[in-house]
Coordinates of C-alpha atoms and ligand atoms in Angstrom, one line a residue:
M1 CA -18.4 -11.9 18.4
S2 CA -15.8 -9.2 18.3
D3 CA -16.7 -5.6 17.5
Q4 CA -15.1 -4.9 14.2
Q5 CA -13.7 -1.4 13.4
L6 CA -14.4 0.5 10.2
Q7 CA -11.5 0.5 7.7
H8 CA -10.7 2.8 4.9
L9 CA -10.2 1.2 1.5
T10 CA -10.0 4.3 -0.7
D11 CA -10.8 8.0 -0.3
S12 CA -14.6 7.4 -0.6
V13 CA -15.0 3.8 0.5
A14 CA -15.0 2.6 4.1
Y15 CA -16.0 -0.9 5.2
L16 CA -16.7 -2.9 8.3
P17 CA -14.7 -6.2 8.0
A18 CA -16.5 -9.6 7.9
D19 CA -16.9 -11.5 11.2
H20 CA -17.0 -15.3 10.7
E21 CA -18.2 -16.0 14.2
T22 CA -21.8 -15.4 13.2
D23 CA -21.2 -15.1 9.4
R24 CA -21.5 -11.3 9.3
P25 CA -20.5 -10.1 5.9
I26 CA -18.6 -6.9 5.0
L27 CA -20.7 -3.8 5.1
A28 CA -19.5 -0.7 3.2
A29 CA -20.1 3.0 3.1
I30 CA -19.4 4.8 -0.2
S31 CA -19.5 8.5 -0.1
G32 CA -19.7 11.3 -2.8
K33 CA -20.0 15.0 -2.2
D34 CA -23.7 14.8 -1.8
R35 CA -24.6 11.5 -0.1
T36 CA -23.4 8.2 1.3
L37 CA -24.6 4.9 0.0
L38 CA -24.4 1.8 2.3
L39 CA -23.8 -1.7 0.9
D40 CA -25.7 -4.5 2.5
A41 CA -27.7 -4.2 5.7
G42 CA -26.0 -6.7 7.9
N43 CA -27.2 -10.0 9.6
S44 CA -29.0 -8.4 12.5
P45 CA -30.1 -5.1 14.0
A46 CA -27.0 -5.3 16.3
H47 CA -24.7 -5.7 13.2
A48 CA -26.4 -2.8 11.5
R49 CA -26.1 -0.6 14.6
L50 CA -22.4 -1.4 15.1
F51 CA -21.8 -0.2 11.5
L52 CA -24.1 2.9 11.6
T53 CA -22.5 4.1 14.8
Q54 CA -19.1 4.1 13.2
V55 CA -20.3 5.5 9.9
A56 CA -21.9 8.4 11.8
K57 CA -18.5 9.4 13.1
L58 CA -17.1 9.8 9.6
D59 CA -16.8 13.4 8.3
R60 CA -19.0 12.6 5.3
P61 CA -22.6 13.2 4.0
R62 CA -25.1 11.1 5.9
P63 CA -26.2 7.7 4.5
E64 CA -29.4 8.0 2.3
L65 CA -29.7 4.6 0.7
V66 CA -28.7 1.0 1.2
A67 CA -27.9 -1.3 -1.7
I68 CA -28.6 -5.1 -1.2
T69 CA -26.4 -7.6 -3.0
H70 CA -28.8 -10.7 -2.6
W71 CA -31.6 -12.1 -0.5
H72 CA -29.6 -14.2 2.0
W73 CA -30.3 -13.6 5.7
D74 CA -26.9 -12.3 6.6
H75 CA -27.2 -9.4 4.1
V76 CA -30.8 -8.3 4.9
F77 CA -31.7 -8.9 8.5
G78 CA -30.4 -5.5 9.4
M79 CA -32.6 -3.6 6.9
K80 CA -35.2 -2.4 9.4
E81 CA -32.5 -1.0 11.7
M82 CA -30.9 0.8 8.8
G83 CA -34.1 2.8 8.4
L84 CA -33.2 3.8 4.9
P85 CA -34.7 3.3 1.4
S86 CA -33.1 0.2 -0.2
I87 CA -32.2 -0.8 -3.7
A88 CA -32.1 -4.4 -4.9
H89 CA -32.7 -6.7 -7.8
H90 CA -36.4 -7.5 -8.4
E91 CA -35.7 -11.2 -7.7
T92 CA -34.2 -10.2 -4.3
K93 CA -37.6 -8.6 -3.5
S94 CA -39.5 -11.7 -4.6
M95 CA -37.4 -13.9 -2.3
L96 CA -37.8 -11.6 0.6
Q97 CA -41.5 -11.6 0.0
K98 CA -41.4 -15.3 0.5
L99 CA -39.6 -14.9 3.8
L100 CA -42.2 -12.3 5.2
P101 CA -44.5 -14.9 6.9
Y102 CA -41.6 -17.0 8.2
D103 CA -41.3 -17.9 11.9
W104 CA -37.7 -17.9 13.2
S105 CA -38.1 -20.0 16.3
D106 CA -35.8 -23.0 16.9
E107 CA -38.7 -25.3 16.0
A108 CA -39.5 -23.5 12.8
L109 CA -35.9 -23.4 11.7
A110 CA -35.5 -27.1 12.5
H111 CA -38.6 -27.9 10.5
R112 CA -37.4 -25.9 7.4
V113 CA -34.0 -27.7 7.6
E114 CA -35.8 -31.0 7.6
Q115 CA -37.9 -29.9 4.6
G116 CA -34.8 -28.7 2.8
S117 CA -35.8 -25.1 2.4
E118 CA -33.2 -24.1 5.1
I119 CA -29.7 -25.4 5.6
P120 CA -28.0 -26.3 8.9
F121 CA -25.2 -23.8 8.5
C122 CA -27.6 -20.8 8.2
A123 CA -30.0 -22.1 10.9
D124 CA -27.0 -22.5 13.3
M125 CA -25.6 -19.0 12.5
I126 CA -29.1 -17.4 12.9
K127 CA -29.4 -19.0 16.3
K128 CA -25.9 -17.8 17.3
E129 CA -26.5 -14.2 16.1
F130 CA -30.0 -14.1 17.7
P131 CA -30.1 -15.8 21.1
P132 CA -33.7 -16.7 22.1
A133 CA -34.2 -13.3 23.8
S134 CA -33.5 -11.3 20.6
R135 CA -35.0 -13.7 18.1
G136 CA -38.1 -11.6 17.9
E137 CA -36.1 -8.7 16.5
I138 CA -35.9 -10.5 13.1
A139 CA -38.0 -8.5 10.7
I140 CA -38.0 -8.8 6.9
V141 CA -38.2 -5.5 5.0
L142 CA -38.9 -5.3 1.3
P143 CA -36.5 -3.3 -0.9
T144 CA -37.8 0.2 -1.8
I145 CA -36.4 0.4 -5.3
T146 CA -35.9 -2.6 -7.6
F147 CA -34.1 -3.0 -10.9
A148 CA -33.8 -5.7 -13.6
D149 CA -30.3 -5.5 -15.2
Q150 CA -28.6 -2.4 -14.0
I151 CA -29.1 0.7 -11.9
E152 CA -26.8 3.7 -11.4
I153 CA -26.6 5.7 -8.2
E154 CA -25.1 9.1 -8.2
L155 CA -23.4 10.2 -5.0
G156 CA -21.9 13.5 -6.2
G157 CA -18.6 13.0 -8.1
I158 CA -18.8 9.3 -7.2
T159 CA -21.0 7.0 -9.4
C160 CA -22.0 3.5 -8.3
R161 CA -23.5 0.9 -10.7
M162 CA -25.3 -2.2 -9.6
D163 CA -25.3 -5.0 -12.2
H164 CA -27.3 -8.2 -11.9
V165 CA -24.9 -11.1 -12.4
G166 CA -26.7 -14.1 -10.8
G167 CA -24.5 -17.2 -10.5
D168 CA -24.5 -20.5 -8.6
H169 CA -24.7 -18.9 -5.1
A170 CA -27.9 -16.9 -5.7
Y171 CA -29.7 -16.2 -8.9
D172 CA -30.5 -12.6 -7.7
S173 CA -26.8 -11.7 -7.0
A174 CA -25.9 -8.2 -8.0
V175 CA -22.4 -6.6 -7.9
L176 CA -21.7 -3.0 -7.2
Y177 CA -19.0 -1.1 -9.0
V178 CA -17.7 2.2 -7.7
E179 CA -16.5 3.8 -11.0
Q180 CA -14.1 6.5 -10.0
E181 CA -12.5 4.4 -7.2
R182 CA -12.5 1.2 -9.3
V183 CA -13.8 -0.9 -6.4
L184 CA -15.9 -3.9 -7.2
F185 CA -18.2 -5.3 -4.5
L186 CA -19.0 -8.9 -5.4
G187 CA -21.3 -9.8 -2.6
D188 CA -21.3 -13.6 -2.4
A189 CA -21.7 -13.9 -6.2
L190 CA -18.5 -16.0 -6.6
A191 CA -19.4 -18.4 -3.7
P192 CA -20.8 -21.8 -4.3
D193 CA -24.4 -22.9 -4.2
I194 CA -25.0 -23.6 -0.5
Y195 CA -28.7 -24.2 -0.4
T196 CA -28.3 -27.8 -1.3
K197 CA -27.1 -31.0 0.3
E198 CA -23.6 -30.7 -1.3
R199 CA -22.1 -27.3 -1.8
N200 CA -21.3 -26.9 -5.5
Y201 CA -20.2 -24.9 -8.4
T202 CA -21.3 -25.6 -12.0
T203 CA -18.4 -25.1 -14.4
A204 CA -20.5 -23.3 -17.0
G205 CA -22.1 -21.0 -14.4
F206 CA -18.7 -20.2 -12.7
L207 CA -16.8 -19.6 -16.0
A208 CA -19.5 -17.3 -17.4
L209 CA -19.6 -15.3 -14.2
L210 CA -15.8 -14.9 -14.2
E211 CA -16.0 -13.6 -17.8
R212 CA -18.4 -10.9 -16.7
I213 CA -16.3 -9.9 -13.7
A214 CA -13.2 -9.7 -15.9
A215 CA -14.9 -6.9 -17.8
Y216 CA -14.6 -4.5 -14.9
P217 CA -11.4 -2.5 -14.8
A218 CA -11.3 -2.8 -11.0
E219 CA -8.3 -2.2 -8.8
W220 CA -10.0 -3.7 -5.7
Y221 CA -12.3 -6.7 -5.4
V222 CA -14.4 -7.1 -2.3
E223 CA -16.1 -10.4 -1.5
S224 CA -18.5 -10.2 1.4
H225 CA -17.0 -12.9 3.5
G226 CA -13.4 -12.2 2.7
T227 CA -11.0 -9.3 2.8
P228 CA -10.6 -6.8 0.0
L229 CA -8.0 -7.9 -2.5
P230 CA -6.0 -5.9 -5.0
R231 CA -6.3 -6.7 -8.6
A232 CA -3.2 -9.0 -9.0
Q233 CA -4.0 -11.1 -6.0
F234 CA -7.7 -11.5 -6.8
W235 CA -7.0 -12.7 -10.3
Q236 CA -4.3 -15.1 -9.2
E237 CA -6.9 -16.8 -7.0
M238 CA -9.5 -16.6 -9.8
D239 CA -7.1 -18.0 -12.4
E240 CA -6.6 -21.0 -10.1
M241 CA -10.4 -21.5 -9.7
R242 CA -10.8 -21.2 -13.5
A243 CA -8.2 -23.9 -13.9
V244 CA -10.2 -26.2 -11.5
A245 CA -13.4 -25.5 -13.5
L246 CA -11.7 -26.2 -16.8
L247 CA -10.1 -29.4 -15.5
T248 CA -13.4 -30.6 -14.2
E249 CA -14.8 -30.3 -17.7
Q250 CA -11.8 -31.9 -19.4
C251 CA -11.7 -34.8 -16.9
H252 CA -15.5 -35.2 -16.9
G253 CA -15.6 -34.8 -13.1
A254 CA -13.1 -37.6 -12.4
R255 CA -11.5 -36.7 -9.1
E256 CA -8.2 -38.5 -9.3
E257 CA -7.4 -37.3 -12.7
I258 CA -8.3 -33.7 -11.7
M259 CA -6.1 -33.8 -8.6
E260 CA -3.2 -35.3 -10.6
R261 CA -3.3 -32.7 -13.3
L262 CA -4.0 -29.7 -11.0
P263 CA -0.5 -28.8 -9.9
E264 CA 0.8 -28.3 -13.4
N265 CA -2.3 -26.3 -14.3
I266 CA -1.9 -23.9 -11.4
G267 CA 1.9 -23.9 -11.2
R268 CA 2.2 -24.9 -7.6
A269 CA 2.0 -27.9 -5.2
L270 CA -1.4 -28.8 -3.9
R271 CA -2.7 -27.2 -0.6
E272 CA -5.1 -28.7 1.9
D273 CA -8.0 -26.5 0.7
D274 CA -7.7 -27.5 -3.0
A275 CA -9.4 -30.8 -2.4
Q276 CA -12.6 -29.0 -1.1
L277 CA -12.7 -26.7 -4.1
V278 CA -12.3 -29.6 -6.5
Q279 CA -15.1 -31.4 -4.6
Y280 CA -17.5 -28.4 -5.1
F281 CA -16.9 -28.5 -8.9
I282 CA -17.3 -32.3 -9.0
S283 CA -20.6 -32.0 -7.1
G284 CA -21.8 -29.4 -9.6
W285 CA -20.7 -31.6 -12.5
K286 CA -22.6 -34.5 -11.1
K287 CA -25.7 -32.3 -10.5
N288 CA -25.6 -31.2 -14.1
C289 CA -25.2 -34.8 -15.3
S290 CA -28.1 -36.2 -13.2
Ligands
LIG1 ZN1 -25.0 -15.4 0.4

């Protein structure tokens, strides 16, 4: 695991880049005149510490709150280390409540994978981030403040709004919009459903979510496991994903027909990663038909 360095996205937004080695998501610090808000708690105490140490060196008000985008382990296992009141959707709290009694030993993880309540990808990443000696550090902390649809957080000249958007990846997903800086933190909301045998997107779910996201006049879009994208680049990617979703509907999930018609719909030759995206939508189509 490499030690990432804090980057500055806008005057009031700094972030620690994602680290794919152990699936660490982007963590962000948003500062107004009066206080700093952190976004997501990290996938371990070590991840949270790496971030907090660098945030402490910024010439900004100290962090007072942490906003959580959704319940997945990589966004919440650093909550105790953060040592701050947290804000999350009420369904995030419900899911974390279910995790409270969990045992995180290799055996318990293997058992849950077998049962289907855990997936191999997350079990492997948890084992990698927490070698046996530090596995005992895993502690689930419940959010301090919960909301249903929306909550506004005033930082002093900088206003953040969290909106619950749900989606295929996690029904509790919330996005955070930094109004004055026009930065939209998407969490993993636009990622596929991964807690299943076949990763998938439902066309209806994805298209509805994209509509909601289009309503934000954002200049920057930040997906937790990607790099921040400026407006034009983000929407170029989203327009291609929308085209795949629409084609999946038009072709009733027929792979060959989708692949054949895709190049003219996205205005470019196919790339290697297109097949996987098409497969995610086909899996979602089949799931909805079964
Ligand atoms: Zn997630």
